[in-house]
Amino acid sequence: MATTRTIHLQLDKVLEEVFVLGTELVMDIYHVAPPGAKSFSVSASVDVTCWVSTPFKSAATDMRGRVAVGTQVHAQVLTPSQEVGDKKMSVTFYGVKADVALAKARVYLTAIGLSLDVDSDRDGIVEQNHPNKATWKWGPNGHGAVLLVNCDKERDSTSSPDNEDRSLQGAADLQDMSPMLVRTRGPAKLPPGYSLQLHSLQSQHAGVFHVPDLSKVIGTERQSLGPGKSSYSFEYPGRGGEVNFFVEGLSFPDADFNGFVHFHLSLLQVILPGTQSTPIFSDSVVFRVAPWIMTPNTQLALEIFMTRVDTNAVFVKQMTTIARLAGCTPFEIQNTVDVWMQDEMEFGYCECPTKVIPVVFDSPRDRGLMAVPLLLTGKDFGYVTRKPRRGEEVNSLDSFGNLEVSPPVIVKGKKYPLGRIIIGSAFPGERAGRNMATAVREFLFAQQVQAPVELYSDWLSVGHVDEFMSFVPAPDRKGFRLLLASPDACLRLLKELLQQGHGQKRLFESCPDVVSSLKRKLKIQDIVDDKNITTENAYVQRCIDWNRDVLKRELGLEEADIIDLPVLFLLNKSKAEAYFPDVVNMVVLNKQLGIPKPFWPHVDGQCPLESHVRSLLEPLGLACHFVDDLKTYHLNLGEVHCGSNTRRSPFAGVRWWDVGPL
């Protein structure tokens, strides 16, 4: 149904109006009729269609109607004007004598085509007047335009991402934005008193640049619309001209922003000088800001980042070798105070129909590596961060070893084609426990396409989910396996070694230089016989089993999808720490696995724990490489995964707008 607009006829006067093609004029007859009027007739230009109750086309002929309460004349114009006021119509009123005119009302129309257009069908092309451009629908058959947050840096010299400034950062900056066009048809100009205006109630979340001539972009133009400026007036271009706008996202979806940005184009008219303009036509479009998306271990590893310090040369060398075997590029970052690369940031990406850019999420931990995430960003490489709210203190659970994502899963028929984010928290209902900062949690939930799962990780000293779980690719079943740390499996393996006569062998016997610093029992016999160790690890196993049940339920897993890897823990002030290097805390680089070397005693020339891990993972087509992370990482409560960070390929063939809110 066409948008209607009511105008009031004036007897014996010419009313000049601008008419927008596709709309409908409505004119009251009864109240404007002169005293004694009994009937009326309508005449109009050949391309003006008029009707009272049923449409009729007027071709310089009269059509009579009765003046009665509720009588209205409707009119539509079919073609744009060539000149101002060239579409004409008139209403003539008659008294008792049908051939005697009492009065006449004339309307001169200037008909224009006017539309605000975006890429509503998400094919990379701005179509004209898409019927659903003002609404958003998720799914493969959905509609609604997509907007990237312009969070990269076009100019490396700048210290902040482009979405934090209010001007173009070079002409190439437009490539990170979504086009929005004002299309017109009609005469060269509008009658006096008319103007065009673009406005948005969400201007704090999106910036708009007006680019009059794409061949003459200076690259320093200021925003036409954005934070603190919710409307922008501009000239009607005329003669079929277009007005080029480019829209940049300024904010990711969050607790206070659902991701939708609406823009409205209004045709305004000044009725009385000195008064506010009144709208006579409005057209609307909607964008949805692209979410930040994480990538799981099953995605192709592209780059791995490590810190180079004085004590980890062997670690870096071994990891570099594994990376090259995986076809992954290794990067070393010099830093003398912070080796926990995983905790500082998490790599993800954002996508629109024409572009995909990696985006690094900077954690709020802000320690020795705090400058690295922003330094990594540049052209087509974005950045986002969240800080704790006032009154909240950063704790260990805010580090991103506590932020993982599953591979794609199907749970009770519901598909999660981008996987599900996994974070660790305090036990449900425990007020005194540690939790991830509210701002970070709300950000993750607000992205909507990787519905987060919360696990219980506060039982650990460090408190990160990567200490007891990981995912590896697999050629069968769901395409992956969930790896879980298992104290029970570890104690079984130690008891087997004891029964085989190896009870006097010691952990870390190949590392005499660190044994004195380890305040724990090292002899297999002593470990197995220690009731405190078995009791403490029974508690740890219960904590892991709680998470096991949550993961099975929330990821749709069965026992056959889970592999238990032997890991032993000790309690330090009631919080758990790995007894020896935690083999679950590994790096997955395609089919190459960088696993913490556990430093168990050798039996028949082999480490029994390494052999056990190989027996579980190598049948999946995976190569196990055991990496020495003892001094720099394990002794400081971290492992291989904690000391590295991997950027992976985005999902191919899965568009987030097809996924829908989860």
PDB file of N, CA and C in Angstrom, residues 572-660:
ATOM      1  N   ASN A 572      46.554 -25.545  46.150  1.00  0.00           N
ATOM      2  CA  ASN A 572      47.329 -24.487  46.802  1.00  0.00           C
ATOM      3  C   ASN A 572      46.328 -23.459  47.314  1.00  0.00           C
ATOM      4  N   LYS A 573      46.164 -23.403  48.630  1.00  0.00           N
ATOM      5  CA  LYS A 573      45.164 -22.527  49.249  1.00  0.00           C
ATOM      6  C   LYS A 573      43.778 -22.788  48.657  1.00  0.00           C
ATOM      7  N   SER A 574      43.457 -24.056  48.529  1.00  0.00           N
ATOM      8  CA  SER A 574      42.160 -24.584  48.072  1.00  0.00           C
ATOM      9  C   SER A 574      41.920 -24.430  46.575  1.00  0.00           C
ATOM     10  N   LYS A 575      42.895 -23.913  45.843  1.00  0.00           N
ATOM     11  CA  LYS A 575      42.752 -23.789  44.392  1.00  0.00           C
ATOM     12  C   LYS A 575      43.716 -24.754  43.697  1.00  0.00           C
ATOM     13  N   ALA A 576      43.294 -25.303  42.555  1.00  0.00           N
ATOM     14  CA  ALA A 576      44.054 -26.360  41.895  1.00  0.00           C
ATOM     15  C   ALA A 576      45.093 -25.814  40.926  1.00  0.00           C
ATOM     16  N   GLU A 577      46.259 -26.503  40.909  1.00  0.00           N
ATOM     17  CA  GLU A 577      47.340 -26.208  39.972  1.00  0.00           C
ATOM     18  C   GLU A 577      47.846 -27.521  39.396  1.00  0.00           C
ATOM     19  N   ALA A 578      48.341 -27.481  38.177  1.00  0.00           N
ATOM     20  CA  ALA A 578      48.825 -28.696  37.529  1.00  0.00           C
ATOM     21  C   ALA A 578      50.057 -29.233  38.256  1.00  0.00           C
ATOM     22  N   TYR A 579      50.055 -30.542  38.540  1.00  0.00           N
ATOM     23  CA  TYR A 579      51.144 -31.197  39.262  1.00  0.00           C
ATOM     24  C   TYR A 579      52.397 -31.279  38.392  1.00  0.00           C
ATOM     25  N   PHE A 580      52.210 -31.535  37.124  1.00  0.00           N
ATOM     26  CA  PHE A 580      53.269 -31.567  36.112  1.00  0.00           C
ATOM     27  C   PHE A 580      52.687 -30.879  34.879  1.00  0.00           C
ATOM     28  N   PRO A 581      53.484 -30.569  33.862  1.00  0.00           N
ATOM     29  CA  PRO A 581      52.940 -29.865  32.695  1.00  0.00           C
ATOM     30  C   PRO A 581      51.651 -30.499  32.167  1.00  0.00           C
ATOM     31  N   ASP A 582      50.662 -29.661  32.017  1.00  0.00           N
ATOM     32  CA  ASP A 582      49.280 -30.043  31.721  1.00  0.00           C
ATOM     33  C   ASP A 582      49.132 -30.297  30.219  1.00  0.00           C
ATOM     34  N   VAL A 583      49.020 -31.581  29.833  1.00  0.00           N
ATOM     35  CA  VAL A 583      49.025 -31.939  28.412  1.00  0.00           C
ATOM     36  C   VAL A 583      47.769 -31.473  27.672  1.00  0.00           C
ATOM     37  N   VAL A 584      46.711 -31.124  28.399  1.00  0.00           N
ATOM     38  CA  VAL A 584      45.505 -30.611  27.731  1.00  0.00           C
ATOM     39  C   VAL A 584      45.718 -29.179  27.257  1.00  0.00           C
ATOM     40  N   ASN A 585      46.562 -28.446  27.938  1.00  0.00           N
ATOM     41  CA  ASN A 585      46.803 -27.031  27.630  1.00  0.00           C
ATOM     42  C   ASN A 585      47.752 -26.933  26.433  1.00  0.00           C
ATOM     43  N   MET A 586      47.259 -27.348  25.290  1.00  0.00           N
ATOM     44  CA  MET A 586      48.073 -27.496  24.082  1.00  0.00           C
ATOM     45  C   MET A 586      47.705 -26.462  23.028  1.00  0.00           C
ATOM     46  N   VAL A 587      48.527 -26.388  21.995  1.00  0.00           N
ATOM     47  CA  VAL A 587      48.247 -25.565  20.823  1.00  0.00           C
ATOM     48  C   VAL A 587      47.921 -26.485  19.660  1.00  0.00           C
ATOM     49  N   VAL A 588      46.817 -26.187  18.947  1.00  0.00           N
ATOM     50  CA  VAL A 588      46.385 -26.976  17.799  1.00  0.00           C
ATOM     51  C   VAL A 588      46.655 -26.172  16.543  1.00  0.00           C
ATOM     52  N   LEU A 589      47.597 -26.623  15.750  1.00  0.00           N
ATOM     53  CA  LEU A 589      47.940 -25.967  14.486  1.00  0.00           C
ATOM     54  C   LEU A 589      47.630 -26.945  13.364  1.00  0.00           C
ATOM     55  N   ASN A 590      46.402 -26.880  12.913  1.00  0.00           N
ATOM     56  CA  ASN A 590      45.910 -27.805  11.902  1.00  0.00           C
ATOM     57  C   ASN A 590      46.032 -29.229  12.452  1.00  0.00           C
ATOM     58  N   LYS A 591      46.839 -30.096  11.865  1.00  0.00           N
ATOM     59  CA  LYS A 591      46.967 -31.452  12.413  1.00  0.00           C
ATOM     60  C   LYS A 591      48.228 -31.626  13.261  1.00  0.00           C
ATOM     61  N   GLN A 592      48.907 -30.529  13.512  1.00  0.00           N
ATOM     62  CA  GLN A 592      50.102 -30.559  14.352  1.00  0.00           C
ATOM     63  C   GLN A 592      49.741 -30.048  15.746  1.00  0.00           C
ATOM     64  N   LEU A 593      50.072 -30.831  16.765  1.00  0.00           N
ATOM     65  CA  LEU A 593      49.749 -30.469  18.142  1.00  0.00           C
ATOM     66  C   LEU A 593      51.023 -30.145  18.910  1.00  0.00           C
ATOM     67  N   GLY A 594      51.063 -28.962  19.509  1.00  0.00           N
ATOM     68  CA  GLY A 594      52.150 -28.584  20.409  1.00  0.00           C
ATOM     69  C   GLY A 594      51.699 -28.843  21.834  1.00  0.00           C
ATOM     70  N   ILE A 595      52.187 -29.921  22.448  1.00  0.00           N
ATOM     71  CA  ILE A 595      51.708 -30.400  23.745  1.00  0.00           C
ATOM     72  C   ILE A 595      52.791 -30.177  24.799  1.00  0.00           C
ATOM     73  N   PRO A 596      52.446 -29.694  25.977  1.00  0.00           N
ATOM     74  CA  PRO A 596      53.450 -29.540  27.035  1.00  0.00           C
ATOM     75  C   PRO A 596      54.130 -30.880  27.349  1.00  0.00           C
ATOM     76  N   LYS A 597      55.423 -30.868  27.385  1.00  0.00           N
ATOM     77  CA  LYS A 597      56.178 -32.089  27.708  1.00  0.00           C
ATOM     78  C   LYS A 597      56.020 -32.373  29.195  1.00  0.00           C
ATOM     79  N   PRO A 598      55.494 -33.567  29.578  1.00  0.00           N
ATOM     80  CA  PRO A 598      55.129 -33.792  30.982  1.00  0.00           C
ATOM     81  C   PRO A 598      56.295 -34.135  31.908  1.00  0.00           C
ATOM     82  N   PHE A 599      57.442 -34.548  31.344  1.00  0.00           N
ATOM     83  CA  PHE A 599      58.640 -34.878  32.135  1.00  0.00           C
ATOM     84  C   PHE A 599      58.385 -36.006  33.130  1.00  0.00           C
ATOM     85  N   TRP A 600      57.735 -37.045  32.622  1.00  0.00           N
ATOM     86  CA  TRP A 600      57.619 -38.280  33.396  1.00  0.00           C
ATOM     87  C   TRP A 600      58.886 -39.113  33.208  1.00  0.00           C
ATOM     88  N   PRO A 601      59.144 -40.049  34.113  1.00  0.00           N
ATOM     89  CA  PRO A 601      60.309 -40.933  33.941  1.00  0.00           C
ATOM     90  C   PRO A 601      60.108 -41.854  32.742  1.00  0.00           C
ATOM     91  N   HIS A 602      61.175 -42.179  32.074  1.00  0.00           N
ATOM     92  CA  HIS A 602      61.084 -43.055  30.911  1.00  0.00           C
ATOM     93  C   HIS A 602      61.032 -44.511  31.338  1.00  0.00           C
ATOM     94  N   VAL A 603      60.255 -45.288  30.604  1.00  0.00           N
ATOM     95  CA  VAL A 603      60.158 -46.728  30.777  1.00  0.00           C
ATOM     96  C   VAL A 603      60.404 -47.360  29.422  1.00  0.00           C
ATOM     97  N   ASP A 604      61.410 -48.221  29.367  1.00  0.00           N
ATOM     98  CA  ASP A 604      61.802 -48.832  28.086  1.00  0.00           C
ATOM     99  C   ASP A 604      62.101 -47.762  27.036  1.00  0.00           C
ATOM    100  N   GLY A 605      62.727 -46.672  27.488  1.00  0.00           N
ATOM    101  CA  GLY A 605      63.169 -45.627  26.573  1.00  0.00           C
ATOM    102  C   GLY A 605      62.105 -44.640  26.144  1.00  0.00           C
ATOM    103  N   GLN A 606      60.890 -44.757  26.695  1.00  0.00           N
ATOM    104  CA  GLN A 606      59.811 -43.856  26.305  1.00  0.00           C
ATOM    105  C   GLN A 606      59.101 -43.300  27.528  1.00  0.00           C
ATOM    106  N   CYS A 607      58.547 -42.098  27.348  1.00  0.00           N
ATOM    107  CA  CYS A 607      57.717 -41.515  28.400  1.00  0.00           C
ATOM    108  C   CYS A 607      56.337 -42.177  28.331  1.00  0.00           C
ATOM    109  N   PRO A 608      55.901 -42.851  29.377  1.00  0.00           N
ATOM    110  CA  PRO A 608      54.608 -43.550  29.305  1.00  0.00           C
ATOM    111  C   PRO A 608      53.415 -42.615  29.115  1.00  0.00           C
ATOM    112  N   LEU A 609      53.500 -41.388  29.644  1.00  0.00           N
ATOM    113  CA  LEU A 609      52.381 -40.459  29.443  1.00  0.00           C
ATOM    114  C   LEU A 609      52.350 -39.959  28.002  1.00  0.00           C
ATOM    115  N   GLU A 610      53.526 -39.651  27.448  1.00  0.00           N
ATOM    116  CA  GLU A 610      53.565 -39.231  26.043  1.00  0.00           C
ATOM    117  C   GLU A 610      53.037 -40.342  25.143  1.00  0.00           C
ATOM    118  N   SER A 611      53.430 -41.585  25.437  1.00  0.00           N
ATOM    119  CA  SER A 611      52.967 -42.712  24.626  1.00  0.00           C
ATOM    120  C   SER A 611      51.454 -42.868  24.732  1.00  0.00           C
ATOM    121  N   HIS A 612      50.933 -42.683  25.932  1.00  0.00           N
ATOM    122  CA  HIS A 612      49.484 -42.794  26.131  1.00  0.00           C
ATOM    123  C   HIS A 612      48.741 -41.708  25.350  1.00  0.00           C
ATOM    124  N   VAL A 613      49.250 -40.485  25.409  1.00  0.00           N
ATOM    125  CA  VAL A 613      48.607 -39.386  24.678  1.00  0.00           C
ATOM    126  C   VAL A 613      48.660 -39.650  23.177  1.00  0.00           C
ATOM    127  N   ARG A 614      49.801 -40.123  22.699  1.00  0.00           N
ATOM    128  CA  ARG A 614      49.903 -40.446  21.268  1.00  0.00           C
ATOM    129  C   ARG A 614      48.875 -41.512  20.870  1.00  0.00           C
ATOM    130  N   SER A 615      48.701 -42.505  21.723  1.00  0.00           N
ATOM    131  CA  SER A 615      47.777 -43.598  21.393  1.00  0.00           C
ATOM    132  C   SER A 615      46.338 -43.108  21.279  1.00  0.00           C
ATOM    133  N   LEU A 616      46.035 -42.022  21.950  1.00  0.00           N
ATOM    134  CA  LEU A 616      44.685 -41.475  21.910  1.00  0.00           C
ATOM    135  C   LEU A 616      44.470 -40.504  20.751  1.00  0.00           C
ATOM    136  N   LEU A 617      45.502 -39.761  20.372  1.00  0.00           N
ATOM    137  CA  LEU A 617      45.335 -38.668  19.407  1.00  0.00           C
ATOM    138  C   LEU A 617      45.840 -38.995  18.005  1.00  0.00           C
ATOM    139  N   GLU A 618      46.884 -39.808  17.894  1.00  0.00           N
ATOM    140  CA  GLU A 618      47.426 -40.080  16.561  1.00  0.00           C
ATOM    141  C   GLU A 618      46.470 -40.861  15.666  1.00  0.00           C
ATOM    142  N   PRO A 619      45.597 -41.739  16.202  1.00  0.00           N
ATOM    143  CA  PRO A 619      44.603 -42.388  15.322  1.00  0.00           C
ATOM    144  C   PRO A 619      43.643 -41.409  14.656  1.00  0.00           C
ATOM    145  N   LEU A 620      43.584 -40.182  15.161  1.00  0.00           N
ATOM    146  CA  LEU A 620      42.745 -39.155  14.534  1.00  0.00           C
ATOM    147  C   LEU A 620      43.472 -38.436  13.398  1.00  0.00           C
ATOM    148  N   GLY A 621      44.686 -38.895  13.089  1.00  0.00           N
ATOM    149  CA  GLY A 621      45.467 -38.237  12.041  1.00  0.00           C
ATOM    150  C   GLY A 621      46.249 -37.040  12.543  1.00  0.00           C
ATOM    151  N   LEU A 622      46.452 -36.952  13.852  1.00  0.00           N
ATOM    152  CA  LEU A 622      47.139 -35.814  14.458  1.00  0.00           C
ATOM    153  C   LEU A 622      48.575 -36.184  14.809  1.00  0.00           C
ATOM    154  N   ALA A 623      49.461 -35.218  14.677  1.00  0.00           N
ATOM    155  CA  ALA A 623      50.872 -35.406  15.021  1.00  0.00           C
ATOM    156  C   ALA A 623      51.149 -34.745  16.361  1.00  0.00           C
ATOM    157  N   CYS A 624      51.677 -35.505  17.315  1.00  0.00           N
ATOM    158  CA  CYS A 624      51.934 -35.002  18.663  1.00  0.00           C
ATOM    159  C   CYS A 624      53.387 -34.578  18.809  1.00  0.00           C
ATOM    160  N   HIS A 625      53.598 -33.336  19.162  1.00  0.00           N
ATOM    161  CA  HIS A 625      54.936 -32.797  19.423  1.00  0.00           C
ATOM    162  C   HIS A 625      54.955 -32.303  20.866  1.00  0.00           C
ATOM    163  N   PHE A 626      55.868 -32.816  21.668  1.00  0.00           N
ATOM    164  CA  PHE A 626      55.924 -32.451  23.078  1.00  0.00           C
ATOM    165  C   PHE A 626      56.966 -31.358  23.277  1.00  0.00           C
ATOM    166  N   VAL A 627      56.491 -30.231  23.777  1.00  0.00           N
ATOM    167  CA  VAL A 627      57.264 -28.992  23.825  1.00  0.00           C
ATOM    168  C   VAL A 627      57.713 -28.716  25.258  1.00  0.00           C
ATOM    169  N   ASP A 628      58.965 -28.361  25.414  1.00  0.00           N
ATOM    170  CA  ASP A 628      59.525 -28.029  26.727  1.00  0.00           C
ATOM    171  C   ASP A 628      59.083 -26.620  27.127  1.00  0.00           C
ATOM    172  N   ASP A 629      58.108 -26.554  28.021  1.00  0.00           N
ATOM    173  CA  ASP A 629      57.644 -25.256  28.515  1.00  0.00           C
ATOM    174  C   ASP A 629      57.840 -25.148  30.025  1.00  0.00           C
ATOM    175  N   LEU A 630      58.706 -26.013  30.581  1.00  0.00           N
ATOM    176  CA  LEU A 630      58.789 -26.195  32.020  1.00  0.00           C
ATOM    177  C   LEU A 630      59.161 -24.935  32.784  1.00  0.00           C
ATOM    178  N   LYS A 631      60.324 -24.368  32.500  1.00  0.00           N
ATOM    179  CA  LYS A 631      60.840 -23.291  33.342  1.00  0.00           C
ATOM    180  C   LYS A 631      60.075 -21.986  33.161  1.00  0.00           C
ATOM    181  N   THR A 632      59.869 -21.606  31.931  1.00  0.00           N
ATOM    182  CA  THR A 632      59.259 -20.296  31.686  1.00  0.00           C
ATOM    183  C   THR A 632      57.756 -20.307  31.943  1.00  0.00           C
ATOM    184  N   TYR A 633      57.118 -21.420  31.673  1.00  0.00           N
ATOM    185  CA  TYR A 633      55.660 -21.436  31.695  1.00  0.00           C
ATOM    186  C   TYR A 633      55.087 -22.277  32.843  1.00  0.00           C
ATOM    187  N   HIS A 634      55.378 -23.586  32.857  1.00  0.00           N
ATOM    188  CA  HIS A 634      54.746 -24.440  33.866  1.00  0.00           C
ATOM    189  C   HIS A 634      55.046 -23.990  35.291  1.00  0.00           C
ATOM    190  N   LEU A 635      56.286 -23.650  35.564  1.00  0.00           N
ATOM    191  CA  LEU A 635      56.630 -23.236  36.928  1.00  0.00           C
ATOM    192  C   LEU A 635      55.964 -21.922  37.320  1.00  0.00           C
ATOM    193  N   ASN A 636      55.404 -21.226  36.343  1.00  0.00           N
ATOM    194  CA  ASN A 636      54.670 -19.980  36.605  1.00  0.00           C
ATOM    195  C   ASN A 636      53.173 -20.145  36.345  1.00  0.00           C
ATOM    196  N   LEU A 637      52.712 -21.418  36.426  1.00  0.00           N
ATOM    197  CA  LEU A 637      51.285 -21.763  36.359  1.00  0.00           C
ATOM    198  C   LEU A 637      50.673 -21.557  34.976  1.00  0.00           C
ATOM    199  N   GLY A 638      51.446 -21.820  33.947  1.00  0.00           N
ATOM    200  CA  GLY A 638      50.915 -21.772  32.590  1.00  0.00           C
ATOM    201  C   GLY A 638      51.574 -22.820  31.725  1.00  0.00           C
ATOM    202  N   GLU A 639      51.076 -22.966  30.492  1.00  0.00           N
ATOM    203  CA  GLU A 639      51.618 -23.981  29.594  1.00  0.00           C
ATOM    204  C   GLU A 639      51.726 -23.438  28.168  1.00  0.00           C
ATOM    205  N   VAL A 640      51.824 -24.357  27.220  1.00  0.00           N
ATOM    206  CA  VAL A 640      52.061 -24.010  25.815  1.00  0.00           C
ATOM    207  C   VAL A 640      50.967 -23.088  25.272  1.00  0.00           C
ATOM    208  N   HIS A 641      49.725 -23.446  25.528  1.00  0.00           N
ATOM    209  CA  HIS A 641      48.625 -22.628  25.003  1.00  0.00           C
ATOM    210  C   HIS A 641      48.654 -21.233  25.599  1.00  0.00           C
ATOM    211  N   CYS A 642      48.951 -21.137  26.884  1.00  0.00           N
ATOM    212  CA  CYS A 642      49.004 -19.832  27.549  1.00  0.00           C
ATOM    213  C   CYS A 642      50.091 -18.940  26.960  1.00  0.00           C
ATOM    214  N   GLY A 643      51.176 -19.555  26.487  1.00  0.00           N
ATOM    215  CA  GLY A 643      52.319 -18.788  26.009  1.00  0.00           C
ATOM    216  C   GLY A 643      52.299 -18.486  24.525  1.00  0.00           C
ATOM    217  N   SER A 644      51.189 -18.749  23.859  1.00  0.00           N
ATOM    218  CA  SER A 644      51.109 -18.496  22.418  1.00  0.00           C
ATOM    219  C   SER A 644      49.710 -18.033  22.062  1.00  0.00           C
ATOM    220  N   ASN A 645      49.547 -17.559  20.830  1.00  0.00           N
ATOM    221  CA  ASN A 645      48.233 -17.108  20.381  1.00  0.00           C
ATOM    222  C   ASN A 645      48.136 -17.328  18.878  1.00  0.00           C
ATOM    223  N   THR A 646      47.047 -17.940  18.437  1.00  0.00           N
ATOM    224  CA  THR A 646      46.920 -18.360  17.039  1.00  0.00           C
ATOM    225  C   THR A 646      45.788 -17.614  16.340  1.00  0.00           C
ATOM    226  N   ARG A 647      46.110 -17.070  15.181  1.00  0.00           N
ATOM    227  CA  ARG A 647      45.065 -16.478  14.325  1.00  0.00           C
ATOM    228  C   ARG A 647      44.669 -17.504  13.285  1.00  0.00           C
ATOM    229  N   ARG A 648      43.368 -17.680  13.127  1.00  0.00           N
ATOM    230  CA  ARG A 648      42.855 -18.731  12.251  1.00  0.00           C
ATOM    231  C   ARG A 648      41.969 -18.169  11.136  1.00  0.00           C
ATOM    232  N   SER A 649      41.757 -18.987  10.146  1.00  0.00           N
ATOM    233  CA  SER A 649      40.938 -18.594   8.997  1.00  0.00           C
ATOM    234  C   SER A 649      39.481 -18.448   9.400  1.00  0.00           C
ATOM    235  N   PRO A 650      38.784 -17.427   8.870  1.00  0.00           N
ATOM    236  CA  PRO A 650      37.343 -17.299   9.125  1.00  0.00           C
ATOM    237  C   PRO A 650      36.583 -18.504   8.577  1.00  0.00           C
ATOM    238  N   PHE A 651      35.365 -18.672   9.035  1.00  0.00           N
ATOM    239  CA  PHE A 651      34.500 -19.720   8.504  1.00  0.00           C
ATOM    240  C   PHE A 651      34.200 -19.437   7.036  1.00  0.00           C
ATOM    241  N   ALA A 652      34.299 -20.449   6.222  1.00  0.00           N
ATOM    242  CA  ALA A 652      33.977 -20.313   4.799  1.00  0.00           C
ATOM    243  C   ALA A 652      32.577 -20.865   4.549  1.00  0.00           C
ATOM    244  N   GLY A 653      31.784 -20.117   3.807  1.00  0.00           N
ATOM    245  CA  GLY A 653      30.454 -20.599   3.448  1.00  0.00           C
ATOM    246  C   GLY A 653      29.414 -20.457   4.533  1.00  0.00           C
ATOM    247  N   VAL A 654      29.779 -19.841   5.663  1.00  0.00           N
ATOM    248  CA  VAL A 654      28.811 -19.607   6.735  1.00  0.00           C
ATOM    249  C   VAL A 654      28.744 -18.116   6.996  1.00  0.00           C
ATOM    250  N   ARG A 655      27.682 -17.484   6.603  1.00  0.00           N
ATOM    251  CA  ARG A 655      27.497 -16.060   6.835  1.00  0.00           C
ATOM    252  C   ARG A 655      26.708 -15.853   8.120  1.00  0.00           C
ATOM    253  N   TRP A 656      27.195 -14.998   8.978  1.00  0.00           N
ATOM    254  CA  TRP A 656      26.556 -14.838  10.289  1.00  0.00           C
ATOM    255  C   TRP A 656      25.106 -14.379  10.177  1.00  0.00           C
ATOM    256  N   TRP A 657      24.785 -13.613   9.137  1.00  0.00           N
ATOM    257  CA  TRP A 657      23.402 -13.142   9.000  1.00  0.00           C
ATOM    258  C   TRP A 657      22.453 -14.273   8.600  1.00  0.00           C
ATOM    259  N   ASP A 658      23.008 -15.383   8.128  1.00  0.00           N
ATOM    260  CA  ASP A 658      22.189 -16.558   7.853  1.00  0.00           C
ATOM    261  C   ASP A 658      21.969 -17.411   9.102  1.00  0.00           C
ATOM    262  N   VAL A 659      22.781 -17.169  10.127  1.00  0.00           N
ATOM    263  CA  VAL A 659      22.737 -17.996  11.329  1.00  0.00           C
ATOM    264  C   VAL A 659      21.551 -17.627  12.210  1.00  0.00           C
ATOM    265  N   GLY A 660      21.346 -16.339  12.379  1.00  0.00           N
ATOM    266  CA  GLY A 660      20.262 -15.877  13.237  1.00  0.00           C
ATOM    267  C   GLY A 660      20.707 -15.757  14.675  1.00  0.00           C
TER     268      GLY A 660
END
